[in-house]
């Protein structure tokens, strides 16, 4: 198992060996019924920053390794509405768009502006 906390360390981890890779967030939606025959890559990309503020909205960038509920609490502490219905959902921010988390009539897609991705297969990013 290898942890990564930025794109460079993810790229290094991907080149570590030729084994199959599993990206792990918080592990709350994964049950291992046997040993994983490959390398588990644990996402620890952190950070919360404001990208843009307008009269009616704030665009916030959050690292995929941040705990989702902690992010919700942070937004609430800043008086930013939108994510509060999604509080207490276990897992990481990076996993949230993978299944489009939802609760109490709100889905992540309703408030998600964009996702920065890096393909472990093509080795290309949509951010470059
Ligand atoms: C008690 C409980 C209550 C829950 N309640 C809700 C709910 O109300 N609403 C709801 O929508 N969900 C709910 N869930 C589901 C769960 O919270 C989500 O599946 C969560 O988003 C998983 O996050 P994780 O970081 O633990 O992902 P993991 O379990 O680590 O991974 C889940 C999947 O996403 C992939 N993945 C993870 N991170 C990334 C990444 N950065 N990039 C690419 N792929 C990635 C993994 O490879 C894996 O396939 C609940 C789960 C539990 C256990």
JSON list of C-alpha atoms and ligand atoms in Angstrom, two decimals:
[
{"chain": "A", "resi": 1, "resn": "UNK", "atom": "CA", "xyz": [0.00, 0.00, 0.00]},
{"chain": "A", "resi": 2, "resn": "UNK", "atom": "CA", "xyz": [1.33, 3.42, -0.97]},
{"chain": "A", "resi": 3, "resn": "UNK", "atom": "CA", "xyz": [-0.04, 6.79, 0.09]},
{"chain": "A", "resi": 4, "resn": "UNK", "atom": "CA", "xyz": [0.12, 9.81, -2.21]},
{"chain": "A", "resi": 5, "resn": "UNK", "atom": "CA", "xyz": [-0.53, 13.45, -1.36]},
{"chain": "A", "resi": 6, "resn": "UNK", "atom": "CA", "xyz": [-0.09, 15.19, -4.71]},
{"chain": "A", "resi": 7, "resn": "UNK", "atom": "CA", "xyz": [0.01, 14.43, -8.43]},
{"chain": "A", "resi": 8, "resn": "UNK", "atom": "CA", "xyz": [3.76, 13.91, -8.44]},
{"chain": "A", "resi": 9, "resn": "UNK", "atom": "CA", "xyz": [3.65, 11.26, -5.72]},
{"chain": "A", "resi": 10, "resn": "UNK", "atom": "CA", "xyz": [0.68, 9.61, -7.46]},
{"chain": "A", "resi": 11, "resn": "UNK", "atom": "CA", "xyz": [2.71, 9.39, -10.69]},
{"chain": "A", "resi": 12, "resn": "UNK", "atom": "CA", "xyz": [5.64, 7.95, -8.75]},
{"chain": "A", "resi": 13, "resn": "UNK", "atom": "CA", "xyz": [3.37, 5.39, -7.08]},
{"chain": "A", "resi": 14, "resn": "UNK", "atom": "CA", "xyz": [1.85, 4.36, -10.41]},
{"chain": "A", "resi": 15, "resn": "UNK", "atom": "CA", "xyz": [5.31, 3.65, -11.79]},
{"chain": "A", "resi": 16, "resn": "UNK", "atom": "CA", "xyz": [6.33, 1.65, -8.73]},
{"chain": "A", "resi": 17, "resn": "UNK", "atom": "CA", "xyz": [5.48, -1.74, -10.20]},
{"chain": "A", "resi": 18, "resn": "UNK", "atom": "CA", "xyz": [3.27, -3.36, -12.83]},
{"chain": "A", "resi": 19, "resn": "UNK", "atom": "CA", "xyz": [0.71, -4.74, -10.38]},
{"chain": "A", "resi": 20, "resn": "UNK", "atom": "CA", "xyz": [-2.99, -3.84, -10.64]},
{"chain": "A", "resi": 21, "resn": "UNK", "atom": "CA", "xyz": [-3.81, -0.68, -8.71]},
{"chain": "A", "resi": 22, "resn": "UNK", "atom": "CA", "xyz": [-6.73, 0.14, -6.43]},
{"chain": "A", "resi": 23, "resn": "UNK", "atom": "CA", "xyz": [-7.42, 3.76, -5.52]},
{"chain": "A", "resi": 24, "resn": "UNK", "atom": "CA", "xyz": [-8.58, 3.91, -1.91]},
{"chain": "A", "resi": 25, "resn": "UNK", "atom": "CA", "xyz": [-10.33, 6.85, -0.28]},
{"chain": "A", "resi": 26, "resn": "UNK", "atom": "CA", "xyz": [-11.61, 6.26, 3.25]},
{"chain": "A", "resi": 27, "resn": "UNK", "atom": "CA", "xyz": [-12.48, 2.63, 2.53]},
{"chain": "A", "resi": 28, "resn": "UNK", "atom": "CA", "xyz": [-16.04, 3.07, 3.80]},
{"chain": "A", "resi": 29, "resn": "UNK", "atom": "CA", "xyz": [-17.59, 1.57, 0.66]},
{"chain": "A", "resi": 30, "resn": "UNK", "atom": "CA", "xyz": [-15.13, -1.29, 0.15]},
{"chain": "A", "resi": 31, "resn": "UNK", "atom": "CA", "xyz": [-15.18, -4.76, 1.70]},
{"chain": "A", "resi": 32, "resn": "UNK", "atom": "CA", "xyz": [-12.08, -6.88, 1.16]},
{"chain": "A", "resi": 33, "resn": "UNK", "atom": "CA", "xyz": [-13.11, -10.52, 1.11]},
{"chain": "A", "resi": 34, "resn": "UNK", "atom": "CA", "xyz": [-9.51, -11.59, 0.37]},
{"chain": "A", "resi": 35, "resn": "UNK", "atom": "CA", "xyz": [-6.10, -10.00, -0.05]},
{"chain": "A", "resi": 36, "resn": "UNK", "atom": "CA", "xyz": [-5.91, -7.54, -2.96]},
{"chain": "A", "resi": 37, "resn": "UNK", "atom": "CA", "xyz": [-3.36, -8.90, -5.45]},
{"chain": "A", "resi": 38, "resn": "UNK", "atom": "CA", "xyz": [-1.84, -5.56, -6.36]},
{"chain": "A", "resi": 39, "resn": "UNK", "atom": "CA", "xyz": [-0.97, -2.16, -4.99]},
{"chain": "A", "resi": 40, "resn": "UNK", "atom": "CA", "xyz": [-3.46, -0.10, -2.99]},
{"chain": "A", "resi": 41, "resn": "UNK", "atom": "CA", "xyz": [-2.96, 3.64, -3.54]},
{"chain": "A", "resi": 42, "resn": "UNK", "atom": "CA", "xyz": [-4.28, 5.66, -0.58]},
{"chain": "A", "resi": 43, "resn": "UNK", "atom": "CA", "xyz": [-5.36, 9.17, -1.49]},
{"chain": "A", "resi": 44, "resn": "UNK", "atom": "CA", "xyz": [-4.07, 11.77, 0.98]},
{"chain": "A", "resi": 45, "resn": "UNK", "atom": "CA", "xyz": [-4.34, 14.86, -1.24]},
{"chain": "A", "resi": 46, "resn": "UNK", "atom": "CA", "xyz": [-5.36, 17.61, 1.19]},
{"chain": "A", "resi": 47, "resn": "UNK", "atom": "CA", "xyz": [-6.29, 21.27, 1.06]},
{"chain": "A", "resi": 48, "resn": "UNK", "atom": "CA", "xyz": [-9.30, 23.57, 0.90]},
{"chain": "A", "resi": 49, "resn": "UNK", "atom": "CA", "xyz": [-9.06, 26.86, -0.98]},
{"chain": "A", "resi": 50, "resn": "UNK", "atom": "CA", "xyz": [-11.38, 29.46, -2.45]},
{"chain": "A", "resi": 51, "resn": "UNK", "atom": "CA", "xyz": [-11.20, 29.67, -6.24]},
{"chain": "A", "resi": 52, "resn": "UNK", "atom": "CA", "xyz": [-13.78, 32.39, -6.82]},
{"chain": "A", "resi": 53, "resn": "UNK", "atom": "CA", "xyz": [-16.34, 34.39, -4.87]},
{"chain": "A", "resi": 54, "resn": "UNK", "atom": "CA", "xyz": [-19.28, 36.17, -6.46]},
{"chain": "A", "resi": 55, "resn": "UNK", "atom": "CA", "xyz": [-22.34, 37.87, -5.00]},
{"chain": "A", "resi": 56, "resn": "UNK", "atom": "CA", "xyz": [-24.30, 34.61, -4.92]},
{"chain": "A", "resi": 57, "resn": "UNK", "atom": "CA", "xyz": [-21.77, 31.81, -4.74]},
{"chain": "A", "resi": 58, "resn": "UNK", "atom": "CA", "xyz": [-18.35, 30.69, -3.70]},
{"chain": "A", "resi": 59, "resn": "UNK", "atom": "CA", "xyz": [-16.34, 28.17, -5.71]},
{"chain": "A", "resi": 60, "resn": "UNK", "atom": "CA", "xyz": [-14.19, 26.06, -3.39]},
{"chain": "A", "resi": 61, "resn": "UNK", "atom": "CA", "xyz": [-11.43, 23.65, -4.42]},
{"chain": "A", "resi": 62, "resn": "UNK", "atom": "CA", "xyz": [-10.95, 20.69, -2.10]},
{"chain": "A", "resi": 63, "resn": "UNK", "atom": "CA", "xyz": [-8.37, 17.92, -2.14]},
{"chain": "A", "resi": 64, "resn": "UNK", "atom": "CA", "xyz": [-9.63, 14.42, -2.92]},
{"chain": "A", "resi": 65, "resn": "UNK", "atom": "CA", "xyz": [-8.13, 13.10, 0.31]},
{"chain": "A", "resi": 66, "resn": "UNK", "atom": "CA", "xyz": [-10.04, 15.49, 2.56]},
{"chain": "A", "resi": 67, "resn": "UNK", "atom": "CA", "xyz": [-12.71, 13.84, 4.73]},
{"chain": "A", "resi": 68, "resn": "UNK", "atom": "CA", "xyz": [-16.09, 14.73, 3.23]},
{"chain": "A", "resi": 69, "resn": "UNK", "atom": "CA", "xyz": [-17.88, 15.45, 6.50]},
{"chain": "A", "resi": 70, "resn": "UNK", "atom": "CA", "xyz": [-15.00, 17.68, 7.68]},
{"chain": "A", "resi": 71, "resn": "UNK", "atom": "CA", "xyz": [-15.40, 19.62, 4.43]},
{"chain": "A", "resi": 72, "resn": "UNK", "atom": "CA", "xyz": [-19.14, 19.99, 5.06]},
{"chain": "A", "resi": 73, "resn": "UNK", "atom": "CA", "xyz": [-18.43, 21.24, 8.59]},
{"chain": "A", "resi": 74, "resn": "UNK", "atom": "CA", "xyz": [-15.91, 23.71, 7.21]},
{"chain": "A", "resi": 75, "resn": "UNK", "atom": "CA", "xyz": [-18.47, 25.06, 4.71]},
{"chain": "A", "resi": 76, "resn": "UNK", "atom": "CA", "xyz": [-21.07, 25.42, 7.45]},
{"chain": "A", "resi": 77, "resn": "UNK", "atom": "CA", "xyz": [-18.56, 27.24, 9.67]},
{"chain": "A", "resi": 78, "resn": "UNK", "atom": "CA", "xyz": [-18.02, 29.70, 6.80]},
{"chain": "A", "resi": 79, "resn": "UNK", "atom": "CA", "xyz": [-21.80, 30.15, 6.43]},
{"chain": "A", "resi": 80, "resn": "UNK", "atom": "CA", "xyz": [-21.74, 28.66, 2.94]},
{"chain": "A", "resi": 81, "resn": "UNK", "atom": "CA", "xyz": [-24.99, 26.87, 2.12]},
{"chain": "A", "resi": 82, "resn": "UNK", "atom": "CA", "xyz": [-25.36, 23.97, -0.34]},
{"chain": "A", "resi": 83, "resn": "UNK", "atom": "CA", "xyz": [-23.60, 20.94, 1.13]},
{"chain": "A", "resi": 84, "resn": "UNK", "atom": "CA", "xyz": [-25.28, 20.81, 4.54]},
{"chain": "A", "resi": 85, "resn": "UNK", "atom": "CA", "xyz": [-27.78, 18.07, 3.57]},
{"chain": "A", "resi": 86, "resn": "UNK", "atom": "CA", "xyz": [-24.81, 15.84, 2.76]},
{"chain": "A", "resi": 87, "resn": "UNK", "atom": "CA", "xyz": [-23.33, 15.97, 6.25]},
{"chain": "A", "resi": 88, "resn": "UNK", "atom": "CA", "xyz": [-22.23, 12.76, 7.99]},
{"chain": "A", "resi": 89, "resn": "UNK", "atom": "CA", "xyz": [-21.79, 10.79, 4.75]},
{"chain": "A", "resi": 90, "resn": "UNK", "atom": "CA", "xyz": [-18.63, 8.73, 5.37]},
{"chain": "A", "resi": 91, "resn": "UNK", "atom": "CA", "xyz": [-15.63, 8.87, 3.07]},
{"chain": "A", "resi": 92, "resn": "UNK", "atom": "CA", "xyz": [-13.44, 11.29, 1.19]},
{"chain": "A", "resi": 93, "resn": "UNK", "atom": "CA", "xyz": [-14.17, 14.21, -1.12]},
{"chain": "A", "resi": 94, "resn": "UNK", "atom": "CA", "xyz": [-12.48, 12.34, -3.99]},
{"chain": "A", "resi": 95, "resn": "UNK", "atom": "CA", "xyz": [-14.87, 9.42, -3.73]},
{"chain": "A", "resi": 96, "resn": "UNK", "atom": "CA", "xyz": [-17.93, 11.67, -3.54]},
{"chain": "A", "resi": 97, "resn": "UNK", "atom": "CA", "xyz": [-18.29, 12.21, -7.33]},
{"chain": "A", "resi": 98, "resn": "UNK", "atom": "CA", "xyz": [-17.49, 8.55, -8.09]},
{"chain": "A", "resi": 99, "resn": "UNK", "atom": "CA", "xyz": [-20.97, 7.54, -6.91]},
{"chain": "A", "resi": 100, "resn": "UNK", "atom": "CA", "xyz": [-22.53, 11.02, -6.82]},
{"chain": "A", "resi": 101, "resn": "UNK", "atom": "CA", "xyz": [-23.27, 10.99, -3.09]},
{"chain": "A", "resi": 102, "resn": "UNK", "atom": "CA", "xyz": [-26.72, 12.15, -2.11]},
{"chain": "A", "resi": 103, "resn": "UNK", "atom": "CA", "xyz": [-29.03, 12.61, 0.86]},
{"chain": "A", "resi": 104, "resn": "UNK", "atom": "CA", "xyz": [-32.21, 14.45, 1.81]},
{"chain": "A", "resi": 105, "resn": "UNK", "atom": "CA", "xyz": [-33.00, 15.57, -1.75]},
{"chain": "A", "resi": 106, "resn": "UNK", "atom": "CA", "xyz": [-29.53, 16.87, -2.58]},
{"chain": "A", "resi": 107, "resn": "UNK", "atom": "CA", "xyz": [-27.01, 15.12, -4.82]},
{"chain": "A", "resi": 108, "resn": "UNK", "atom": "CA", "xyz": [-23.40, 16.12, -5.28]},
{"chain": "A", "resi": 109, "resn": "UNK", "atom": "CA", "xyz": [-24.04, 16.88, -8.97]},
{"chain": "A", "resi": 110, "resn": "UNK", "atom": "CA", "xyz": [-26.32, 19.75, -7.88]},
{"chain": "A", "resi": 111, "resn": "UNK", "atom": "CA", "xyz": [-23.40, 21.64, -6.33]},
{"chain": "A", "resi": 112, "resn": "UNK", "atom": "CA", "xyz": [-20.31, 20.25, -8.08]},
{"chain": "A", "resi": 113, "resn": "UNK", "atom": "CA", "xyz": [-18.62, 22.67, -10.51]},
{"chain": "A", "resi": 114, "resn": "UNK", "atom": "CA", "xyz": [-15.81, 20.46, -11.83]},
{"chain": "A", "resi": 115, "resn": "UNK", "atom": "CA", "xyz": [-13.46, 17.61, -11.00]},
{"chain": "A", "resi": 116, "resn": "UNK", "atom": "CA", "xyz": [-9.74, 17.57, -11.74]},
{"chain": "A", "resi": 117, "resn": "UNK", "atom": "CA", "xyz": [-8.86, 14.07, -12.92]},
{"chain": "A", "resi": 118, "resn": "UNK", "atom": "CA", "xyz": [-5.71, 12.14, -13.73]},
{"chain": "A", "resi": 119, "resn": "UNK", "atom": "CA", "xyz": [-6.13, 8.96, -15.75]},
{"chain": "A", "resi": 120, "resn": "UNK", "atom": "CA", "xyz": [-4.09, 6.09, -14.35]},
{"chain": "A", "resi": 121, "resn": "UNK", "atom": "CA", "xyz": [-4.43, 4.44, -17.77]},
{"chain": "A", "resi": 122, "resn": "UNK", "atom": "CA", "xyz": [-3.63, 7.21, -20.26]},
{"chain": "A", "resi": 123, "resn": "UNK", "atom": "CA", "xyz": [-1.47, 9.18, -17.76]},
{"chain": "A", "resi": 124, "resn": "UNK", "atom": "CA", "xyz": [-3.27, 12.35, -18.85]},
{"chain": "A", "resi": 125, "resn": "UNK", "atom": "CA", "xyz": [-4.89, 15.06, -16.71]},
{"chain": "A", "resi": 126, "resn": "UNK", "atom": "CA", "xyz": [-7.81, 17.32, -17.61]},
{"chain": "A", "resi": 127, "resn": "UNK", "atom": "CA", "xyz": [-5.94, 20.09, -15.78]},
{"chain": "A", "resi": 128, "resn": "UNK", "atom": "CA", "xyz": [-2.79, 20.33, -17.92]},
{"chain": "B", "resi": 1, "resn": "LIG", "atom": "C1", "xyz": [-22.90, 4.17, 7.34]},
{"chain": "B", "resi": 1, "resn": "LIG", "atom": "C2", "xyz": [-22.83, 4.67, 5.92]},
{"chain": "B", "resi": 1, "resn": "LIG", "atom": "C3", "xyz": [-23.72, 5.63, 5.51]},
{"chain": "B", "resi": 1, "resn": "LIG", "atom": "C4", "xyz": [-23.68, 6.11, 4.19]},
{"chain": "B", "resi": 1, "resn": "LIG", "atom": "N1", "xyz": [-24.60, 7.05, 3.80]},
{"chain": "B", "resi": 1, "resn": "LIG", "atom": "C5", "xyz": [-24.59, 7.49, 2.54]},
{"chain": "B", "resi": 1, "resn": "LIG", "atom": "C6", "xyz": [-25.55, 8.47, 2.10]},
{"chain": "B", "resi": 1, "resn": "LIG", "atom": "O1", "xyz": [-26.40, 8.91, 2.85]},
{"chain": "B", "resi": 1, "resn": "LIG", "atom": "N2", "xyz": [-25.49, 8.88, 0.81]},
{"chain": "B", "resi": 1, "resn": "LIG", "atom": "C7", "xyz": [-24.56, 8.39, -0.07]},
{"chain": "B", "resi": 1, "resn": "LIG", "atom": "O2", "xyz": [-24.55, 8.84, -1.22]},
{"chain": "B", "resi": 1, "resn": "LIG", "atom": "N3", "xyz": [-23.64, 7.47, 0.32]},
{"chain": "B", "resi": 1, "resn": "LIG", "atom": "C8", "xyz": [-23.65, 6.99, 1.58]},
{"chain": "B", "resi": 1, "resn": "LIG", "atom": "N4", "xyz": [-22.74, 6.06, 1.96]},
{"chain": "B", "resi": 1, "resn": "LIG", "atom": "C9", "xyz": [-21.77, 5.56, 0.98]},
{"chain": "B", "resi": 1, "resn": "LIG", "atom": "C10", "xyz": [-20.33, 6.10, 1.20]},
{"chain": "B", "resi": 1, "resn": "LIG", "atom": "O3", "xyz": [-20.30, 7.15, 2.14]},
{"chain": "B", "resi": 1, "resn": "LIG", "atom": "C11", "xyz": [-19.74, 6.55, -0.14]},
{"chain": "B", "resi": 1, "resn": "LIG", "atom": "O4", "xyz": [-19.59, 5.46, -0.98]},
{"chain": "B", "resi": 1, "resn": "LIG", "atom": "C12", "xyz": [-18.41, 7.29, 0.03]},
{"chain": "B", "resi": 1, "resn": "LIG", "atom": "O5", "xyz": [-18.39, 8.29, -0.99]},
{"chain": "B", "resi": 1, "resn": "LIG", "atom": "C13", "xyz": [-17.18, 6.41, -0.07]},
{"chain": "B", "resi": 1, "resn": "LIG", "atom": "O6", "xyz": [-16.04, 7.19, 0.19]},
{"chain": "B", "resi": 1, "resn": "LIG", "atom": "P1", "xyz": [-14.65, 6.54, 0.53]},
{"chain": "B", "resi": 1, "resn": "LIG", "atom": "O7", "xyz": [-13.63, 7.64, 0.49]},
{"chain": "B", "resi": 1, "resn": "LIG", "atom": "O8", "xyz": [-14.70, 5.75, 1.80]},
{"chain": "B", "resi": 1, "resn": "LIG", "atom": "O9", "xyz": [-14.44, 5.57, -0.72]},
{"chain": "B", "resi": 1, "resn": "LIG", "atom": "P2", "xyz": [-13.80, 4.13, -0.78]},
{"chain": "B", "resi": 1, "resn": "LIG", "atom": "O10", "xyz": [-14.68, 3.14, -0.05]},
{"chain": "B", "resi": 1, "resn": "LIG", "atom": "O11", "xyz": [-12.38, 4.19, -0.37]},
{"chain": "B", "resi": 1, "resn": "LIG", "atom": "O12", "xyz": [-13.90, 3.86, -2.36]},
{"chain": "B", "resi": 1, "resn": "LIG", "atom": "C14", "xyz": [-15.16, 3.67, -3.00]},
{"chain": "B", "resi": 1, "resn": "LIG", "atom": "C15", "xyz": [-14.92, 3.55, -4.52]},
{"chain": "B", "resi": 1, "resn": "LIG", "atom": "O13", "xyz": [-14.50, 4.81, -5.05]},
{"chain": "B", "resi": 1, "resn": "LIG", "atom": "C16", "xyz": [-13.21, 4.70, -5.65]},
{"chain": "B", "resi": 1, "resn": "LIG", "atom": "N5", "xyz": [-12.48, 5.92, -5.30]},
{"chain": "B", "resi": 1, "resn": "LIG", "atom": "C17", "xyz": [-12.30, 6.46, -4.07]},
{"chain": "B", "resi": 1, "resn": "LIG", "atom": "N6", "xyz": [-11.62, 7.62, -4.15]},
{"chain": "B", "resi": 1, "resn": "LIG", "atom": "C18", "xyz": [-11.36, 7.82, -5.46]},
{"chain": "B", "resi": 1, "resn": "LIG", "atom": "C19", "xyz": [-10.68, 8.85, -6.19]},
{"chain": "B", "resi": 1, "resn": "LIG", "atom": "N7", "xyz": [-10.11, 9.89, -5.57]},
{"chain": "B", "resi": 1, "resn": "LIG", "atom": "N8", "xyz": [-10.61, 8.73, -7.54]},
{"chain": "B", "resi": 1, "resn": "LIG", "atom": "C20", "xyz": [-11.15, 7.67, -8.17]},
{"chain": "B", "resi": 1, "resn": "LIG", "atom": "N9", "xyz": [-11.79, 6.66, -7.54]},
{"chain": "B", "resi": 1, "resn": "LIG", "atom": "C21", "xyz": [-11.91, 6.74, -6.21]},
{"chain": "B", "resi": 1, "resn": "LIG", "atom": "C22", "xyz": [-12.58, 3.44, -5.06]},
{"chain": "B", "resi": 1, "resn": "LIG", "atom": "O14", "xyz": [-11.61, 2.86, -5.94]},
{"chain": "B", "resi": 1, "resn": "LIG", "atom": "C23", "xyz": [-13.81, 2.56, -4.90]},
{"chain": "B", "resi": 1, "resn": "LIG", "atom": "O15", "xyz": [-14.15, 1.94, -6.13]},
{"chain": "B", "resi": 1, "resn": "LIG", "atom": "C24", "xyz": [-22.73, 5.59, 3.26]},
{"chain": "B", "resi": 1, "resn": "LIG", "atom": "C25", "xyz": [-21.80, 4.61, 3.71]},
{"chain": "B", "resi": 1, "resn": "LIG", "atom": "C26", "xyz": [-21.85, 4.16, 5.00]},
{"chain": "B", "resi": 1, "resn": "LIG", "atom": "C27", "xyz": [-20.83, 3.12, 5.44]}
]
